[in-house]
PDB file of C-alpha atoms in Angstrom:
ATOM      1  CA  MET A 129     -17.395 -50.993  -5.349  1.00  0.00           C
ATOM      2  CA  SER A 130     -18.902 -49.405  -2.284  1.00  0.00           C
ATOM      3  CA  HIS A 131     -17.841 -45.927  -1.364  1.00  0.00           C
ATOM      4  CA  THR A 132     -17.414 -44.353   2.008  1.00  0.00           C
ATOM      5  CA  PRO A 133     -19.841 -41.428   2.234  1.00  0.00           C
ATOM      6  CA  HIS A 134     -17.836 -38.225   2.116  1.00  0.00           C
ATOM      7  CA  HIS A 135     -18.067 -35.925   5.055  1.00  0.00           C
ATOM      8  CA  PRO A 136     -16.636 -32.433   4.484  1.00  0.00           C
ATOM      9  CA  HIS A 137     -14.400 -32.726   7.542  1.00  0.00           C
ATOM     10  CA  HIS A 138     -13.525 -36.363   7.122  1.00  0.00           C
ATOM     11  CA  GLY A 139     -10.172 -36.566   5.428  1.00  0.00           C
ATOM     12  CA  LEU A 140      -9.615 -32.815   5.682  1.00  0.00           C
ATOM     13  CA  ALA A 141      -6.005 -33.384   6.701  1.00  0.00           C
ATOM     14  CA  GLN A 142      -5.486 -35.507   3.590  1.00  0.00           C
ATOM     15  CA  PHE A 143      -7.320 -32.996   1.415  1.00  0.00           C
ATOM     16  CA  GLU A 144      -4.951 -30.239   2.523  1.00  0.00           C
ATOM     17  CA  LYS A 145      -1.977 -32.343   1.543  1.00  0.00           C
ATOM     18  CA  LEU A 146      -3.035 -33.519  -1.902  1.00  0.00           C
ATOM     19  CA  SER A 147      -0.620 -31.176  -3.686  1.00  0.00           C
ATOM     20  CA  GLU A 148       2.278 -32.262  -1.501  1.00  0.00           C
ATOM     21  CA  TYR A 149       1.284 -35.855  -2.247  1.00  0.00           C
ATOM     22  CA  LEU A 150       1.390 -35.162  -6.003  1.00  0.00           C
ATOM     23  CA  ASP A 151       4.743 -33.403  -5.605  1.00  0.00           C
ATOM     24  CA  ARG A 152       6.159 -36.361  -3.628  1.00  0.00           C
ATOM     25  CA  GLU A 153       6.913 -34.112  -0.688  1.00  0.00           C
ATOM     26  CA  LEU A 154       5.308 -36.328   1.966  1.00  0.00           C
ATOM     27  CA  ASP A 155       6.618 -39.214   4.022  1.00  0.00           C
ATOM     28  CA  GLU A 156       5.645 -42.778   3.170  1.00  0.00           C
ATOM     29  CA  LEU A 157       3.148 -43.127   6.012  1.00  0.00           C
ATOM     30  CA  THR A 158       1.193 -39.998   5.047  1.00  0.00           C
ATOM     31  CA  CYS A 159       1.167 -41.131   1.410  1.00  0.00           C
ATOM     32  CA  GLN A 160      -0.337 -44.446   2.465  1.00  0.00           C
ATOM     33  CA  ASP A 161      -3.000 -42.639   4.534  1.00  0.00           C
ATOM     34  CA  ILE A 162      -3.982 -40.567   1.508  1.00  0.00           C
ATOM     35  CA  GLU A 163      -4.059 -43.569  -0.806  1.00  0.00           C
ATOM     36  CA  ARG A 164      -6.181 -45.545   1.670  1.00  0.00           C
ATOM     37  CA  HIS A 165      -8.618 -42.656   2.068  1.00  0.00           C
ATOM     38  CA  ALA A 166      -8.838 -41.937  -1.682  1.00  0.00           C
ATOM     39  CA  LYS A 167      -9.490 -45.602  -2.399  1.00  0.00           C
ATOM     40  CA  ASN A 168     -12.667 -45.500  -0.312  1.00  0.00           C
ATOM     41  CA  CYS A 169     -13.760 -41.901  -0.803  1.00  0.00           C
ATOM     42  CA  ILE A 170     -14.966 -41.067  -4.305  1.00  0.00           C
ATOM     43  CA  ALA A 171     -15.045 -37.304  -3.585  1.00  0.00           C
ATOM     44  CA  CYS A 172     -11.376 -37.224  -2.646  1.00  0.00           C
ATOM     45  CA  ARG A 173     -10.449 -39.609  -5.472  1.00  0.00           C
ATOM     46  CA  VAL A 174     -12.131 -37.321  -8.000  1.00  0.00           C
ATOM     47  CA  CYS A 175     -10.389 -34.341  -6.444  1.00  0.00           C
ATOM     48  CA  LEU A 176      -7.014 -36.087  -6.503  1.00  0.00           C
ATOM     49  CA  GLU A 177      -7.302 -37.225 -10.134  1.00  0.00           C
ATOM     50  CA  THR A 178      -8.609 -33.890 -11.441  1.00  0.00           C
ATOM     51  CA  LEU A 179      -5.958 -32.021  -9.463  1.00  0.00           C
ATOM     52  CA  LYS A 180      -3.248 -34.276 -10.860  1.00  0.00           C
ATOM     53  CA  GLN A 181      -4.461 -33.638 -14.413  1.00  0.00           C
ATOM     54  CA  THR A 182      -4.622 -29.879 -13.715  1.00  0.00           C
ATOM     55  CA  VAL A 183      -0.979 -29.878 -12.622  1.00  0.00           C
ATOM     56  CA  MET A 184       0.038 -31.878 -15.685  1.00  0.00           C
ATOM     57  CA  LEU A 185      -1.803 -29.423 -17.938  1.00  0.00           C
ATOM     58  CA  CYS A 186       0.016 -26.506 -16.282  1.00  0.00           C
ATOM     59  CA  HIS A 187       3.343 -28.255 -16.882  1.00  0.00           C
ATOM     60  CA  SER A 188       2.376 -28.857 -20.510  1.00  0.00           C
ATOM     61  CA  ILE A 189       1.527 -25.291 -21.452  1.00  0.00           C
ATOM     62  CA  ASN A 190       4.944 -24.256 -20.167  1.00  0.00           C
ATOM     63  CA  HIS A 191       6.366 -25.898 -23.290  1.00  0.00           C
ATOM     64  CA  ASP A 192       4.363 -23.508 -25.436  1.00  0.00           C
ATOM     65  CA  GLU A 193       6.856 -20.651 -25.221  1.00  0.00           C
ATOM     66  CA  LYS A 194       6.088 -17.601 -27.306  1.00  0.00           C
ATOM     67  CA  PRO A 195       8.980 -15.865 -29.062  1.00  0.00           C
ATOM     68  CA  VAL A 196       9.793 -12.303 -28.074  1.00  0.00           C
ATOM     69  CA  PRO A 197       7.987  -9.953 -30.509  1.00  0.00           C
ATOM     70  CA  PRO A 198      10.598  -8.733 -33.048  1.00  0.00           C
ATOM     71  CA  ASP A 199       9.933  -5.006 -32.491  1.00  0.00           C
ATOM     72  CA  PHE A 200      10.304  -5.396 -28.731  1.00  0.00           C
ATOM     73  CA  ALA A 201      13.479  -7.493 -29.196  1.00  0.00           C
ATOM     74  CA  ILE A 202      15.011  -4.656 -31.248  1.00  0.00           C
ATOM     75  CA  ARG A 203      13.929  -2.011 -28.737  1.00  0.00           C
ATOM     76  CA  LEU A 204      15.330  -4.030 -25.834  1.00  0.00           C
ATOM     77  CA  LYS A 205      18.605  -4.631 -27.654  1.00  0.00           C
ATOM     78  CA  GLU A 206      19.015  -0.912 -28.348  1.00  0.00           C
ATOM     79  CA  THR A 207      18.212   0.009 -24.737  1.00  0.00           C
ATOM     80  CA  ILE A 208      20.738  -2.497 -23.383  1.00  0.00           C
ATOM     81  CA  LYS A 209      23.372  -1.430 -25.908  1.00  0.00           C
ATOM     82  CA  ALA A 210      22.971   2.210 -24.899  1.00  0.00           C
ATOM     83  CA  LEU A 211      23.177   1.229 -21.225  1.00  0.00           C
ATOM     84  CA  CYS A 212      26.391  -0.730 -21.795  1.00  0.00           C
ATOM     85  CA  ARG A 213      27.860   2.147 -23.832  1.00  0.00           C
ATOM     86  CA  ASP A 214      27.082   4.693 -21.110  1.00  0.00           C
ATOM     87  CA  LYS A 215      28.405   2.560 -18.256  1.00  0.00           C
ATOM     88  CA  GLY A 216      31.174   0.799 -20.131  1.00  0.00           C
TER      89      GLY A 216
ATOM     90  CA  MET B 230      39.249 -13.252  -1.731  1.00  0.00           C
ATOM     91  CA  SER B 231      36.354 -11.582  -3.520  1.00  0.00           C
ATOM     92  CA  ILE B 232      33.084 -13.366  -4.164  1.00  0.00           C
ATOM     93  CA  SER B 233      33.584 -13.117  -7.897  1.00  0.00           C
ATOM     94  CA  GLN B 234      36.790 -15.123  -7.595  1.00  0.00           C
ATOM     95  CA  ASN B 235      35.122 -17.752  -5.485  1.00  0.00           C
ATOM     96  CA  PRO B 236      31.628 -18.387  -6.797  1.00  0.00           C
ATOM     97  CA  ARG B 237      29.625 -20.846  -4.709  1.00  0.00           C
ATOM     98  CA  THR B 238      27.801 -22.298  -7.665  1.00  0.00           C
ATOM     99  CA  PRO B 239      30.570 -23.216 -10.126  1.00  0.00           C
ATOM    100  CA  ASN B 240      28.217 -25.408 -12.159  1.00  0.00           C
ATOM    101  CA  ASP B 241      25.911 -22.535 -13.030  1.00  0.00           C
ATOM    102  CA  ASP B 242      26.303 -21.995 -16.786  1.00  0.00           C
ATOM    103  CA  ASP B 243      26.160 -18.234 -16.277  1.00  0.00           C
ATOM    104  CA  THR B 244      28.913 -17.950 -13.676  1.00  0.00           C
ATOM    105  CA  GLU B 245      31.808 -17.319 -16.061  1.00  0.00           C
ATOM    106  CA  LEU B 246      29.844 -14.751 -18.028  1.00  0.00           C
ATOM    107  CA  ILE B 247      28.804 -12.878 -14.875  1.00  0.00           C
ATOM    108  CA  ILE B 248      32.362 -12.847 -13.554  1.00  0.00           C
ATOM    109  CA  GLN B 249      33.515 -11.306 -16.827  1.00  0.00           C
ATOM    110  CA  ILE B 250      30.737  -8.691 -16.848  1.00  0.00           C
ATOM    111  CA  ASN B 251      31.451  -7.778 -13.236  1.00  0.00           C
ATOM    112  CA  SER B 252      35.147  -7.451 -13.987  1.00  0.00           C
ATOM    113  CA  GLY B 253      34.406  -4.727 -16.534  1.00  0.00           C
ATOM    114  CA  ARG B 254      33.305  -6.522 -19.702  1.00  0.00           C
ATOM    115  CA  THR B 255      29.904  -4.790 -19.804  1.00  0.00           C
ATOM    116  CA  ASP B 256      29.910  -5.391 -23.554  1.00  0.00           C
ATOM    117  CA  LEU B 257      29.029  -9.012 -22.666  1.00  0.00           C
ATOM    118  CA  PHE B 258      25.816  -8.032 -20.853  1.00  0.00           C
ATOM    119  CA  PRO B 259      23.706  -8.389 -24.032  1.00  0.00           C
ATOM    120  CA  GLU B 260      24.667 -12.083 -24.045  1.00  0.00           C
ATOM    121  CA  LEU B 261      23.081 -12.459 -20.612  1.00  0.00           C
ATOM    122  CA  VAL B 262      19.978 -10.718 -21.967  1.00  0.00           C
ATOM    123  CA  ARG B 263      19.942 -13.007 -24.996  1.00  0.00           C
ATOM    124  CA  ARG B 264      20.010 -16.093 -22.756  1.00  0.00           C
ATOM    125  CA  TYR B 265      16.981 -15.070 -20.714  1.00  0.00           C
ATOM    126  CA  GLU B 266      14.847 -12.620 -22.695  1.00  0.00           C
ATOM    127  CA  GLN B 267      12.442 -15.255 -24.040  1.00  0.00           C
ATOM    128  CA  LYS B 268      12.110 -17.043 -20.701  1.00  0.00           C
ATOM    129  CA  LEU B 269      11.449 -13.756 -18.929  1.00  0.00           C
ATOM    130  CA  TYR B 270       9.040 -12.531 -21.598  1.00  0.00           C
ATOM    131  CA  ASN B 271       6.950 -15.688 -21.203  1.00  0.00           C
ATOM    132  CA  PHE B 272       7.028 -15.300 -17.417  1.00  0.00           C
ATOM    133  CA  GLY B 273       5.842 -11.727 -18.000  1.00  0.00           C
ATOM    134  CA  ILE B 274       2.855 -12.692 -20.112  1.00  0.00           C
ATOM    135  CA  ARG B 275       1.864 -15.315 -17.533  1.00  0.00           C
ATOM    136  CA  MET B 276       2.040 -12.736 -14.754  1.00  0.00           C
ATOM    137  CA  CYS B 277       0.917  -9.479 -16.384  1.00  0.00           C
ATOM    138  CA  ARG B 278      -2.457  -8.469 -17.711  1.00  0.00           C
ATOM    139  CA  ASP B 279      -1.225  -7.549 -21.176  1.00  0.00           C
ATOM    140  CA  VAL B 280       1.737  -7.735 -23.523  1.00  0.00           C
ATOM    141  CA  GLN B 281       2.771  -4.109 -22.934  1.00  0.00           C
ATOM    142  CA  ASP B 282       3.062  -4.729 -19.181  1.00  0.00           C
ATOM    143  CA  ALA B 283       5.063  -7.890 -19.874  1.00  0.00           C
ATOM    144  CA  GLU B 284       7.470  -5.996 -22.139  1.00  0.00           C
ATOM    145  CA  ASP B 285       7.894  -3.231 -19.546  1.00  0.00           C
ATOM    146  CA  MET B 286       8.561  -5.838 -16.872  1.00  0.00           C
ATOM    147  CA  VAL B 287      11.240  -7.542 -18.993  1.00  0.00           C
ATOM    148  CA  GLN B 288      12.988  -4.267 -19.791  1.00  0.00           C
ATOM    149  CA  ASP B 289      12.843  -2.975 -16.188  1.00  0.00           C
ATOM    150  CA  THR B 290      14.116  -6.317 -14.907  1.00  0.00           C
ATOM    151  CA  PHE B 291      17.168  -6.250 -17.159  1.00  0.00           C
ATOM    152  CA  LEU B 292      17.853  -2.627 -16.224  1.00  0.00           C
ATOM    153  CA  ASN B 293      17.752  -3.644 -12.546  1.00  0.00           C
ATOM    154  CA  VAL B 294      19.938  -6.677 -13.220  1.00  0.00           C
ATOM    155  CA  PHE B 295      22.497  -4.446 -14.941  1.00  0.00           C
ATOM    156  CA  ARG B 296      22.425  -2.065 -11.978  1.00  0.00           C
ATOM    157  CA  TYR B 297      22.664  -4.718  -9.254  1.00  0.00           C
ATOM    158  CA  LEU B 298      24.636  -7.537 -10.873  1.00  0.00           C
ATOM    159  CA  LYS B 299      27.672  -6.670  -8.772  1.00  0.00           C
ATOM    160  CA  ASP B 300      25.583  -7.532  -5.686  1.00  0.00           C
ATOM    161  CA  PHE B 301      24.904 -11.057  -6.956  1.00  0.00           C
ATOM    162  CA  ARG B 302      26.651 -13.336  -4.451  1.00  0.00           C
ATOM    163  CA  PHE B 303      26.458 -16.643  -6.350  1.00  0.00           C
ATOM    164  CA  GLU B 304      24.477 -18.096  -3.449  1.00  0.00           C
ATOM    165  CA  SER B 305      21.859 -19.420  -5.864  1.00  0.00           C
ATOM    166  CA  ARG B 306      21.704 -20.048  -9.575  1.00  0.00           C
ATOM    167  CA  PHE B 307      21.688 -16.785 -11.512  1.00  0.00           C
ATOM    168  CA  LYS B 308      18.312 -17.744 -12.990  1.00  0.00           C
ATOM    169  CA  ASN B 309      16.767 -17.848  -9.495  1.00  0.00           C
ATOM    170  CA  TRP B 310      18.221 -14.436  -8.656  1.00  0.00           C
ATOM    171  CA  LEU B 311      16.924 -13.081 -11.981  1.00  0.00           C
ATOM    172  CA  TYR B 312      13.393 -14.279 -11.160  1.00  0.00           C
ATOM    173  CA  ARG B 313      13.718 -12.698  -7.729  1.00  0.00           C
ATOM    174  CA  VAL B 314      14.472  -9.379  -9.417  1.00  0.00           C
ATOM    175  CA  ALA B 315      11.667  -9.970 -11.944  1.00  0.00           C
ATOM    176  CA  THR B 316       9.001 -10.731  -9.319  1.00  0.00           C
ATOM    177  CA  ARG B 317       9.955  -7.613  -7.366  1.00  0.00           C
ATOM    178  CA  THR B 318       9.873  -5.528 -10.540  1.00  0.00           C
ATOM    179  CA  CYS B 319       6.469  -6.970 -11.304  1.00  0.00           C
ATOM    180  CA  LEU B 320       5.066  -6.210  -7.850  1.00  0.00           C
ATOM    181  CA  LYS B 321       6.653  -2.760  -7.670  1.00  0.00           C
ATOM    182  CA  LYS B 322       5.132  -1.909 -11.023  1.00  0.00           C
ATOM    183  CA  LYS B 323       1.707  -2.622  -9.623  1.00  0.00           C
ATOM    184  CA  ARG B 324       2.624  -0.741  -6.435  1.00  0.00           C
ATOM    185  CA  LYS B 325       1.711  -3.799  -4.468  1.00  0.00           C
ATOM    186  CA  SER B 326       3.614  -5.814  -1.940  1.00  0.00           C
ATOM    187  CA  LEU B 327       3.659  -9.558  -1.773  1.00  0.00           C
ATOM    188  CA  TYR B 328       2.602  -9.060   1.823  1.00  0.00           C
ATOM    189  CA  ALA B 329      -0.144  -6.529   1.089  1.00  0.00           C
ATOM    190  CA  PRO B 330      -3.634  -7.748   1.890  1.00  0.00           C
ATOM    191  CA  GLU B 331      -5.441  -9.082  -1.123  1.00  0.00           C
ATOM    192  CA  GLU B 332      -8.124 -11.616  -1.872  1.00  0.00           C
ATOM    193  CA  GLU B 333      -7.499 -14.868  -0.005  1.00  0.00           C
ATOM    194  CA  LEU B 334      -8.547 -18.257  -1.315  1.00  0.00           C
ATOM    195  CA  SER B 335     -10.201 -20.197   1.484  1.00  0.00           C
ATOM    196  CA  LEU B 336      -9.681 -23.931   1.566  1.00  0.00           C
ATOM    197  CA  ASP B 337     -13.297 -24.416   2.691  1.00  0.00           C
ATOM    198  CA  TYR B 338     -14.465 -23.186  -0.693  1.00  0.00           C
ATOM    199  CA  PHE B 339     -12.697 -26.068  -2.411  1.00  0.00           C
ATOM    200  CA  LEU B 340     -13.683 -28.885  -0.077  1.00  0.00           C
ATOM    201  CA  PRO B 341     -15.741 -31.579  -1.772  1.00  0.00           C
ATOM    202  CA  GLY B 342     -19.367 -30.657  -1.097  1.00  0.00           C
ATOM    203  CA  GLU B 343     -22.467 -32.493  -0.070  1.00  0.00           C
ATOM    204  CA  GLU B 344     -22.945 -36.019  -1.306  1.00  0.00           C
ATOM    205  CA  ALA B 345     -25.504 -35.029  -3.932  1.00  0.00           C
ATOM    206  CA  ALA B 346     -22.908 -32.853  -5.688  1.00  0.00           C
ATOM    207  CA  ILE B 347     -20.197 -35.491  -5.694  1.00  0.00           C
ATOM    208  CA  PRO B 348     -19.629 -37.190  -9.049  1.00  0.00           C
ATOM    209  CA  ALA B 349     -20.109 -40.946  -9.131  1.00  0.00           C
ATOM    210  CA  ARG B 350     -16.757 -41.500 -10.843  1.00  0.00           C
ATOM    211  CA  VAL B 351     -13.580 -39.793 -11.965  1.00  0.00           C
ATOM    212  CA  PRO B 352     -14.473 -37.682 -15.045  1.00  0.00           C
ATOM    213  CA  ASP B 353     -13.054 -38.739 -18.390  1.00  0.00           C
ATOM    214  CA  TRP B 354     -10.985 -35.572 -18.819  1.00  0.00           C
ATOM    215  CA  ALA B 355      -8.975 -36.404 -15.720  1.00  0.00           C
ATOM    216  CA  ALA B 356      -7.822 -39.686 -17.205  1.00  0.00           C
ATOM    217  CA  ALA B 357      -7.289 -38.544 -20.802  1.00  0.00           C
ATOM    218  CA  PRO B 358      -3.831 -38.499 -22.410  1.00  0.00           C
ATOM    219  CA  LEU B 359      -2.595 -34.913 -22.488  1.00  0.00           C
ATOM    220  CA  ASP B 360      -1.933 -34.919 -26.226  1.00  0.00           C
ATOM    221  CA  GLN B 361      -5.593 -35.788 -26.842  1.00  0.00           C
ATOM    222  CA  LEU B 362      -6.942 -33.405 -24.259  1.00  0.00           C
ATOM    223  CA  LEU B 363      -4.917 -30.242 -24.710  1.00  0.00           C
ATOM    224  CA  ASN B 364      -6.011 -28.006 -27.553  1.00  0.00           C
ATOM    225  CA  GLU B 365      -5.945 -24.277 -28.225  1.00  0.00           C
ATOM    226  CA  GLU B 366      -9.295 -23.622 -26.549  1.00  0.00           C
ATOM    227  CA  LEU B 367      -8.372 -25.507 -23.390  1.00  0.00           C
ATOM    228  CA  GLY B 368      -4.940 -23.858 -23.351  1.00  0.00           C
ATOM    229  CA  ASN B 369      -6.607 -20.442 -23.490  1.00  0.00           C
ATOM    230  CA  ARG B 370      -9.071 -21.433 -20.765  1.00  0.00           C
ATOM    231  CA  LEU B 371      -6.209 -22.597 -18.573  1.00  0.00           C
ATOM    232  CA  ARG B 372      -4.244 -19.357 -19.091  1.00  0.00           C
ATOM    233  CA  GLN B 373      -7.380 -17.356 -18.308  1.00  0.00           C
ATOM    234  CA  ALA B 374      -7.883 -19.323 -15.077  1.00  0.00           C
ATOM    235  CA  VAL B 375      -4.291 -18.599 -14.060  1.00  0.00           C
ATOM    236  CA  HIS B 376      -4.827 -14.892 -14.747  1.00  0.00           C
ATOM    237  CA  GLU B 377      -7.963 -14.917 -12.584  1.00  0.00           C
ATOM    238  CA  LEU B 378      -5.931 -16.021  -9.555  1.00  0.00           C
ATOM    239  CA  PRO B 379      -5.094 -13.378  -6.940  1.00  0.00           C
ATOM    240  CA  GLU B 380      -1.557 -12.232  -7.686  1.00  0.00           C
ATOM    241  CA  SER B 381       0.281 -13.841  -4.766  1.00  0.00           C
ATOM    242  CA  TYR B 382      -1.265 -17.206  -5.646  1.00  0.00           C
ATOM    243  CA  ARG B 383      -0.595 -16.715  -9.352  1.00  0.00           C
ATOM    244  CA  LEU B 384       3.074 -15.999  -8.671  1.00  0.00           C
ATOM    245  CA  VAL B 385       3.471 -19.235  -6.734  1.00  0.00           C
ATOM    246  CA  LEU B 386       1.632 -21.376  -9.286  1.00  0.00           C
ATOM    247  CA  VAL B 387       3.524 -19.875 -12.235  1.00  0.00           C
ATOM    248  CA  LEU B 388       6.917 -20.299 -10.549  1.00  0.00           C
ATOM    249  CA  ARG B 389       6.207 -23.855  -9.366  1.00  0.00           C
ATOM    250  CA  ASP B 390       4.095 -25.418 -12.113  1.00  0.00           C
ATOM    251  CA  MET B 391       5.063 -23.427 -15.184  1.00  0.00           C
ATOM    252  CA  GLU B 392       8.599 -22.150 -14.631  1.00  0.00           C
ATOM    253  CA  GLY B 393       9.647 -25.377 -12.908  1.00  0.00           C
ATOM    254  CA  PHE B 394      11.161 -24.044  -9.672  1.00  0.00           C
ATOM    255  CA  SER B 395      11.141 -26.296  -6.605  1.00  0.00           C
ATOM    256  CA  THR B 396       9.322 -25.411  -3.400  1.00  0.00           C
ATOM    257  CA  SER B 397      12.543 -24.241  -1.716  1.00  0.00           C
ATOM    258  CA  GLU B 398      13.643 -22.232  -4.772  1.00  0.00           C
ATOM    259  CA  THR B 399      10.220 -20.563  -4.980  1.00  0.00           C
ATOM    260  CA  ALA B 400      10.368 -19.775  -1.263  1.00  0.00           C
ATOM    261  CA  ARG B 401      13.736 -18.077  -1.728  1.00  0.00           C
ATOM    262  CA  ILE B 402      12.618 -16.180  -4.829  1.00  0.00           C
ATOM    263  CA  LEU B 403       9.555 -14.810  -3.039  1.00  0.00           C
ATOM    264  CA  ASN B 404      11.184 -14.595   0.396  1.00  0.00           C
ATOM    265  CA  LEU B 405       8.393 -16.656   1.938  1.00  0.00           C
ATOM    266  CA  SER B 406       8.478 -19.831   4.019  1.00  0.00           C
ATOM    267  CA  GLU B 407       8.217 -23.207   2.299  1.00  0.00           C
ATOM    268  CA  SER B 408       5.016 -23.988   4.197  1.00  0.00           C
ATOM    269  CA  ASN B 409       3.505 -20.734   2.938  1.00  0.00           C
ATOM    270  CA  ILE B 410       4.452 -21.686  -0.628  1.00  0.00           C
ATOM    271  CA  LYS B 411       2.819 -25.107  -0.207  1.00  0.00           C
ATOM    272  CA  VAL B 412      -0.419 -23.609   1.122  1.00  0.00           C
ATOM    273  CA  ARG B 413      -0.638 -21.029  -1.665  1.00  0.00           C
ATOM    274  CA  LEU B 414       0.246 -23.562  -4.348  1.00  0.00           C
ATOM    275  CA  HIS B 415      -2.411 -26.021  -3.212  1.00  0.00           C
ATOM    276  CA  ARG B 416      -5.139 -23.372  -3.159  1.00  0.00           C
ATOM    277  CA  ALA B 417      -4.039 -21.971  -6.512  1.00  0.00           C
ATOM    278  CA  ARG B 418      -4.158 -25.441  -8.046  1.00  0.00           C
ATOM    279  CA  LEU B 419      -7.604 -26.085  -6.532  1.00  0.00           C
ATOM    280  CA  PHE B 420      -8.811 -22.786  -8.011  1.00  0.00           C
ATOM    281  CA  VAL B 421      -7.574 -23.689 -11.506  1.00  0.00           C
ATOM    282  CA  ARG B 422      -8.921 -27.217 -11.121  1.00  0.00           C
ATOM    283  CA  GLN B 423     -12.360 -25.790 -10.316  1.00  0.00           C
ATOM    284  CA  LYS B 424     -12.241 -23.617 -13.452  1.00  0.00           C
ATOM    285  CA  LEU B 425     -11.312 -26.649 -15.562  1.00  0.00           C
ATOM    286  CA  THR B 426     -14.081 -28.708 -13.949  1.00  0.00           C
ATOM    287  CA  ASP B 427     -16.582 -25.956 -14.823  1.00  0.00           C
ATOM    288  CA  TYR B 428     -15.208 -25.859 -18.375  1.00  0.00           C
ATOM    289  CA  PHE B 429     -15.581 -29.612 -18.861  1.00  0.00           C
ATOM    290  CA  ASP B 430     -19.070 -29.544 -17.337  1.00  0.00           C
ATOM    291  CA  HIS B 431     -20.039 -27.362 -20.293  1.00  0.00           C
ATOM    292  CA  GLU B 432     -17.714 -28.915 -22.882  1.00  0.00           C
ATOM    293  CA  PRO B 433     -17.644 -32.583 -21.870  1.00  0.00           C
ATOM    294  CA  TYR B 434     -14.629 -34.554 -22.988  1.00  0.00           C
ATOM    295  CA  THR B 435     -15.268 -38.066 -24.213  1.00  0.00           C
ATOM    296  CA  PRO B 436     -12.460 -40.512 -24.987  1.00  0.00           C
ATOM    297  CA  SER B 437     -13.729 -40.784 -28.546  1.00  0.00           C
ATOM    298  CA  SER B 438     -13.510 -37.018 -29.120  1.00  0.00           C
ATOM    299  CA  PRO B 439     -11.250 -36.293 -32.071  1.00  0.00           C
ATOM    300  CA  SER B 440      -8.015 -34.546 -31.215  1.00  0.00           C
ATOM    301  CA  TRP B 441      -7.845 -30.939 -32.319  1.00  0.00           C
ATOM    302  CA  SER B 442      -5.850 -29.871 -35.311  1.00  0.00           C
ATOM    303  CA  CYS B 443      -4.126 -27.041 -33.488  1.00  0.00           C
ATOM    304  CA  PRO B 444      -2.498 -28.509 -30.386  1.00  0.00           C
ATOM    305  CA  VAL B 445      -0.981 -26.095 -27.877  1.00  0.00           C
TER     306      VAL B 445
END
């Protein structure tokens, strides 16, 4: 497959919108422009695919929720209890 | 009719509880804390430099929520309002404003470079299944990259890509325009992407690499 040589300013408009493209926040026509450009421009295709994976990794680590440390949970509970008692 | 009798978001799971608290049942406030303490703690450790700062942020946020809950107008989900309070608590703690000048991430820095530096194909890590790719080391590297972001970019990325708020919700939480959120999010993602690219340049992923025993 032949690739269109990448020029830093060629496709700049598409480059700026890659996140909106991944978030499905663009209209159909702009999506098609990006897809057409990425098909022929390896630099932008690499950027798009690595950016997409980066976003998916960020989403994934969100599932790794740490529990509240027990000593802090107790301290917080006591603080809130005292607050409720004072204002109640 | 008072706002509390006519909430605009009746489907919010917290509405009934908030109405009761605001009508004098302050003894129910700990239930509101119980519902959100873990979520807020995890937001804190994504935003703050250390665990102590995260704990302080959580406690100060709930103290502020207790103080200002009567001002909650049910114009958004309670969770969104809570994060609005939390982000302000976070910024106030650092004596910084969201609008204060800080390091900007220029888009030019992230533009694909000269042809010689452009890879010939999409790297393997970008196409790998997440369950094979994500391990403890990569998870730590990713968290570190997020922490290296300038704060206003980190806030946007954490709210959008980790806490799951939409662009419009994030804009309301941070009191910024949606276009501003989109610009910051894109640059923040490009920054993290660059850090991951650097990481995989040194620790290449190959499809045959065994999956790690301690997945994140």
